[in-house]
Every structure is written in C-alpha cells, then in structure tokens.
XYZ file of C-alpha atoms in Angstrom:
352
model
C -91.250 15.112 24.252
C -93.525 17.239 26.457
C -96.990 15.991 27.406
C -99.663 18.665 26.908
C -103.187 18.271 28.298
C -106.091 20.207 26.764
C -108.940 20.736 29.221
C -112.316 21.789 27.813
C -115.640 20.854 26.236
C -114.820 19.249 22.915
C -117.994 17.896 21.304
C -121.615 16.987 21.887
C -123.255 13.593 21.888
C -123.138 13.367 18.082
C -119.432 14.198 18.000
C -120.143 17.485 16.229
C -118.842 20.878 17.346
C -122.076 22.843 17.299
C -121.340 26.036 19.243
C -118.567 28.518 19.929
C -117.333 26.656 23.001
C -116.848 23.296 21.338
C -115.731 24.817 18.048
C -112.910 26.817 19.621
C -111.766 23.944 21.829
C -111.647 21.523 18.904
C -109.917 24.056 16.650
C -107.206 24.893 19.191
C -106.494 21.224 19.863
C -106.354 20.217 16.195
C -104.328 23.207 15.058
C -101.798 22.764 17.881
C -101.356 19.090 17.014
C -100.851 20.002 13.364
C -98.169 22.557 14.203
C -96.405 20.898 17.145
C -97.216 17.231 16.666
C -93.529 16.273 16.443
C -92.672 18.100 19.664
C -95.558 17.242 21.974
C -97.948 14.525 23.013
C -101.312 16.307 23.029
C -104.225 14.692 24.869
C -107.750 15.719 25.866
C -109.648 15.993 29.093
C -113.174 16.401 27.741
C -115.511 18.108 30.206
C -118.645 17.269 28.191
C -119.971 14.651 30.639
C -118.066 15.852 33.695
C -121.169 16.426 35.832
C -122.574 12.927 35.236
C -119.923 11.418 37.484
C -118.196 14.432 38.940
C -116.239 12.649 41.676
C -114.739 10.029 39.356
C -113.996 12.610 36.649
C -112.443 14.992 39.162
C -110.156 12.262 40.500
C -109.218 11.347 36.926
C -108.355 14.989 36.169
C -106.313 15.259 39.366
C -104.353 12.155 38.354
C -103.793 13.479 34.827
C -102.376 16.728 36.186
C -99.616 14.735 37.881
C -98.584 13.120 34.602
C -98.636 16.069 32.190
C -96.064 18.830 31.756
C -98.145 21.670 30.297
C -101.843 22.549 30.375
C -104.014 24.346 27.841
C -107.369 25.104 29.409
C -110.562 26.318 27.722
C -113.198 26.209 30.488
C -116.663 27.274 29.408
C -117.796 28.598 32.790
C -116.594 29.830 36.163
C -117.435 26.439 37.678
C -115.306 24.618 35.116
C -112.413 26.952 35.932
C -112.871 26.301 39.662
C -112.814 22.531 39.084
C -109.535 22.761 37.208
C -107.987 25.019 39.871
C -108.964 22.628 42.656
C -107.529 19.632 40.790
C -104.391 21.600 39.894
C -103.742 22.264 43.571
C -100.248 23.503 44.375
C -98.699 22.378 41.115
C -96.489 24.967 39.446
C -96.684 23.576 35.933
C -97.344 26.122 33.156
C -100.930 26.904 32.142
C -101.977 28.540 28.881
C -105.551 29.823 28.798
C -107.270 30.690 25.468
C -110.421 32.335 26.809
C -113.753 31.275 25.331
C -116.300 34.104 25.328
C -116.387 37.336 27.303
C -117.456 36.216 30.786
C -114.116 35.790 32.545
C -113.381 39.224 34.057
C -116.922 39.804 35.331
C -117.077 36.322 36.843
C -113.799 36.486 38.797
C -113.900 40.183 39.760
C -114.919 39.446 43.362
C -112.894 36.257 43.751
C -109.371 37.113 44.850
C -108.279 33.465 44.838
C -109.220 33.013 41.182
C -107.716 36.389 40.241
C -104.401 35.299 41.779
C -104.689 31.941 40.003
C -105.071 33.741 36.670
C -102.139 36.035 37.438
C -99.932 32.994 38.027
C -100.723 31.423 34.640
C -98.120 31.461 31.904
C -100.353 33.337 29.463
C -104.028 34.181 28.983
C -105.488 34.885 25.535
C -108.683 37.029 25.679
C -110.737 37.281 22.500
C -111.355 41.038 22.623
C -109.591 44.253 23.564
C -112.506 45.015 25.865
C -111.949 41.843 27.884
C -108.199 42.404 27.873
C -108.782 45.846 29.438
C -111.136 44.418 32.069
C -108.553 41.807 33.053
C -105.870 44.484 33.258
C -108.102 46.479 35.626
C -108.035 43.417 37.914
C -104.237 43.345 37.743
C -104.168 40.424 35.297
C -101.633 41.550 32.689
C -100.175 38.257 31.451
C -102.439 38.530 28.396
C -102.174 38.531 24.604
C -105.118 39.251 22.317
C -106.321 36.178 20.410
C -109.798 36.316 18.802
C -111.766 33.284 17.691
C -110.575 31.793 14.407
C -112.136 29.644 11.738
C -110.651 26.383 10.546
C -112.786 26.374 7.395
C -111.023 26.170 4.066
C -110.855 29.623 2.461
C -112.642 30.096 -0.835
C -112.211 32.851 -3.399
C -114.567 35.791 -3.348
C -115.507 35.162 -6.981
C -117.070 31.854 -5.888
C -118.930 33.601 -3.074
C -120.157 36.252 -5.477
C -121.236 33.618 -7.994
C -123.066 31.541 -5.361
C -124.860 34.612 -4.060
C -125.938 35.866 -7.490
C -127.121 32.401 -8.532
C -129.367 32.144 -5.458
C -130.441 35.775 -5.264
C -133.904 36.682 -6.473
C -134.944 40.253 -7.121
C -137.109 41.754 -4.393
C -136.435 38.818 -2.049
C -134.023 39.337 0.846
C -132.587 36.345 2.652
C -131.293 36.378 6.212
C -129.660 33.634 8.231
C -129.026 32.867 11.893
C -126.314 30.274 12.507
C -125.649 29.332 16.138
C -127.248 28.160 19.343
C -131.053 28.399 19.269
C -131.715 30.300 22.471
C -133.765 33.302 23.571
C -130.631 35.029 24.895
C -129.103 34.846 21.428
C -131.918 37.134 20.272
C -133.870 34.674 18.140
C -137.215 36.272 19.005
C -135.922 39.760 18.231
C -134.954 38.464 14.780
C -138.307 36.748 14.259
C -140.320 39.797 15.355
C -138.365 42.114 13.054
C -138.797 39.863 10.022
C -142.507 39.349 10.721
C -143.133 43.103 11.055
C -141.252 43.851 7.851
C -143.142 41.150 5.983
C -146.474 42.643 7.037
C -145.409 45.948 5.548
C -143.632 44.651 2.438
C -145.622 41.604 1.344
C -143.407 38.724 2.471
C -140.155 39.668 0.733
C -138.011 38.817 3.788
C -136.889 35.234 4.481
C -135.087 34.029 7.623
C -133.419 30.624 7.993
C -132.274 29.302 11.381
C -129.467 26.755 11.747
C -128.156 25.443 15.040
C -128.633 23.215 18.041
C -131.546 24.019 20.326
C -130.521 25.108 23.808
C -130.864 22.176 26.177
C -133.421 22.713 28.914
C -134.971 25.811 27.326
C -138.642 25.934 26.407
C -138.622 26.802 22.719
C -142.332 26.306 22.052
C -142.646 29.960 21.052
C -139.825 29.489 18.543
C -141.466 26.419 17.020
C -144.824 28.191 16.774
C -143.192 31.122 14.976
C -142.000 29.032 12.040
C -143.772 29.507 8.731
C -143.083 29.804 4.999
C -140.862 32.842 5.618
C -139.158 31.757 8.835
C -137.712 28.250 8.836
C -135.569 26.067 11.087
C -133.208 23.602 9.381
C -131.475 21.928 12.344
C -127.705 21.798 12.745
C -125.826 22.780 9.626
C -123.384 20.136 8.415
C -119.726 21.138 8.284
C -119.588 20.653 4.542
C -122.542 23.024 4.106
C -121.299 26.003 6.127
C -120.055 27.683 2.931
C -123.736 28.157 2.066
C -123.765 31.117 4.452
C -122.408 32.954 1.422
C -125.759 32.827 -0.412
C -127.496 35.026 2.170
C -127.778 38.807 2.138
C -127.110 39.185 5.860
C -126.372 37.196 9.004
C -128.617 38.293 11.886
C -127.046 38.247 15.347
C -129.297 40.083 17.842
C -127.652 38.530 20.909
C -127.888 39.702 24.507
C -126.130 36.628 25.942
C -124.034 37.690 28.958
C -121.026 35.508 28.101
C -120.558 36.757 24.537
C -116.996 37.291 23.318
C -116.011 36.896 19.668
C -118.698 34.465 18.493
C -117.529 31.748 16.113
C -120.734 32.196 14.098
C -119.776 35.798 13.296
C -116.285 34.763 12.204
C -117.734 32.041 9.985
C -120.104 34.597 8.513
C -117.293 37.012 7.621
C -115.198 34.137 6.306
C -117.883 33.355 3.746
C -118.558 36.960 2.840
C -121.860 37.475 4.633
C -122.244 40.890 6.306
C -123.599 40.936 9.854
C -126.468 42.815 11.434
C -125.768 42.556 15.161
C -126.821 44.054 18.463
C -124.580 46.684 20.030
C -123.918 44.166 22.817
C -120.677 43.384 24.640
C -117.845 43.299 22.086
C -119.822 43.077 18.833
C -118.529 46.515 17.902
C -115.009 45.078 17.667
C -116.200 42.699 14.936
C -118.937 44.586 13.075
C -117.836 47.831 11.417
C -121.022 49.773 10.926
C -121.725 50.442 7.267
C -118.679 48.511 6.089
C -119.031 44.801 6.879
C -122.432 45.041 8.501
C -124.537 47.112 10.885
C -125.181 47.454 14.602
C -128.606 48.052 16.091
C -129.467 49.463 19.518
C -130.760 46.830 21.919
C -132.417 49.386 24.198
C -134.318 50.979 21.326
C -134.751 47.605 19.587
C -134.445 49.271 16.196
C -133.480 46.035 14.411
C -136.379 46.392 11.977
C -135.266 49.891 10.992
C -131.617 48.816 10.608
C -132.602 45.890 8.370
C -134.737 48.168 6.216
C -131.933 50.712 5.953
C -129.462 47.969 4.971
C -131.526 46.789 2.016
C -133.084 50.126 1.070
C -130.673 50.964 -1.716
C -128.226 53.155 0.183
C -125.728 50.289 0.443
C -124.493 47.875 -2.203
C -124.842 44.391 -0.726
C -122.096 42.908 -2.899
C -119.688 45.572 -1.627
C -120.691 44.789 1.939
C -120.117 41.098 1.234
C -116.654 41.771 -0.175
C -115.749 43.909 2.840
C -116.957 41.116 5.142
C -114.842 38.617 3.212
C -111.742 40.837 3.470
C -112.244 41.337 7.225
C -112.707 37.590 7.611
C -109.073 37.110 6.637
C -108.101 38.683 9.959
C -109.498 35.599 11.714
C -107.538 32.907 9.885
C -105.723 30.505 12.243
C -102.235 31.364 11.017
C -102.860 34.934 12.227
C -105.008 34.483 15.325
C -103.306 31.506 16.941
C -99.741 32.539 16.076
C -98.938 34.144 19.491
C -100.228 31.059 21.314
C -98.219 28.651 19.130
C -95.059 30.746 19.590
C -95.517 30.885 23.376
C -96.266 27.177 23.645
C -93.285 26.301 21.435
C -90.948 28.294 23.699
C -92.291 26.474 26.733
C -91.972 23.077 25.056
C -88.372 23.778 24.073
C -87.420 25.033 27.516
C -84.831 22.818 29.225
C -84.716 20.461 26.252
C-alpha cells in the first residue's frame, strides 16, 4: 500500500472550509480517499498554522517527505510552494499538483528554479485553459486541465425551479454574493451598483452577502454599507448552500489577482443561479454571456447597466437558471477529477 501525503490548507479555526483554497483541498483529499482508499494510505500536512511555528512545522514536513511515497500538493501561494520545494530537497518521488487559483504562472515566470521544479513534477492540473497556456509558454507542458469541482449533492432542476418561484416576489430582484468578504473580490462594486439602482427604482434590488471576512482587512466601509436592502449573513452553513438557488443572480465583481475557477461560481452554477461577473482573469471560461450569466467590463465599471439589462425583460431568468444548472454538471467530481484519479492510480499501481 502506497503512502500519499496531501500538502495544503485544509480548514480554518472552526473546521469549516470557507473559501476556494480550503474547499478544493478538502474536496481533493476526501474524493481521493473515497476512490482509492483500499490502495493508499492518505494523510494530511495542513499548512493552516504553518507560520505560527515555521521551524518546527518545516522540520516535520521534511521528516514526512522521507516516509511517504507520493505527494499531492495544493499550495495557496508562491511562498507555500517554496516551502514544500525546500523540504522536498533532492527527493525524486512523484508529485501531483492540482493548482488552486490562477496565480501560478505569473508568480514563477521569473524564477527558473521553480519553473524547473514544476517541469519535473509528475503532473500539474491547472484550472483553466488560460493558465495551461501560460504554463506552456514557460515550457511547463506536463499539464492536464482540471477545473474546480463541487462535492455538493446534485438536486433536480424542478426543485431549484420550485424553490426559486416560492421565494420570488414580483418586482423584487434578489442577488447574492457567496465567498470571501474582501475589497479585491469586488464587494464595493456590487454594493455601489445595487445602491445606485435602488435610488432609481425604489428599492427593488436586494443583495445578501455570505462568507468569511478577510483577516487583517479593514471592512468598516462594508459594515457601514449594510441596510435593509444590503445584508451580511456570516458564513453560510454547508447544509444551506442549496439556498443559492432562490436568488435571481450571483454577483461576482472580482479583481483578485489570484483568481482561477472560483469555487463560489461552481457552487452557483450547481444550484442553477446565473452569474454576473467581471471580465477578469478566466471568468470568461465559466460565464457564457447571455446564456448562464453576464460579464461586465471592469474598466468601464458598467455593472449597474449589466444588472439592469439582465432583469429588464430581454432575458428569461428561469431559462438562464436552467442553463446555469446544465453547465454546472460539467464541474461534477466524476468529470473534473477523473484525469487526476487515473494518473494517481497508475502511479500507485506501478511496481506493485
């Protein structure tokens, strides 16, 4: 039986996966154990508190590398990748790297040592075609596309439709943001757009925020913006995520530099909620304009106009929701993680 070590940020202090980083790491670990549990011993090296005692944790990681046969790494930053490389040293054991986000190519472009380290890995799994192309430009071609996936139980569209119609009120439009509460995720762009529309159309637009507040960020402006139309509900419980389905649209006006295929967008599609997103990074690979959502121009900041156009009668929201639901099926684990499971299985069975 091969020993496989998963290196990455698993959960926060409350043992809840609350962002794309932790969600993907947890999902990959759990799904791999479910599929290969009889063939491997899968263990975690959780980087959550790594910095609190970096020397001790580094020495622990270095020791673990000696005792494991295969590594699956999901570092959330360039520094986390550097730590693993240093601990890995001159080992030639196989590494599989499901990339979290879209930062990797830009971050290693001027670091020949890290580029060579990536080239030597068994396989890298970028989330988007855009990132895959950027890695190829750097000579990193040991890649297979693997977007983010959702581990949520699928539900039938009829239930989504029923939930939406039961909650929907005529002349009231409900929007949701589900993810990290941070300025770089575009929360103030969303708030400004909704406030401007409400001034013009007598408070018919509602926006609910769910998510963990970004640690270390001053969110006083966010708190002061909350009112009867714009509300913050804290972190959404796992058992309540299906309630995304009751909203007209998911707002995602991000300009976060590390964006890849955000888990929040995949969850939104999974529950049949069309997305209104910025034309940032790789959002255009997820959002099909006019089909499962809409893209707005960050430079023009025409989010208000795009929202108005989306609800102005030209588009049938239920049709958009059904299209979102259908596209969400492309991000089920049995599809997305299949190449990784096949590659890992081959490696596990090698020399057995």
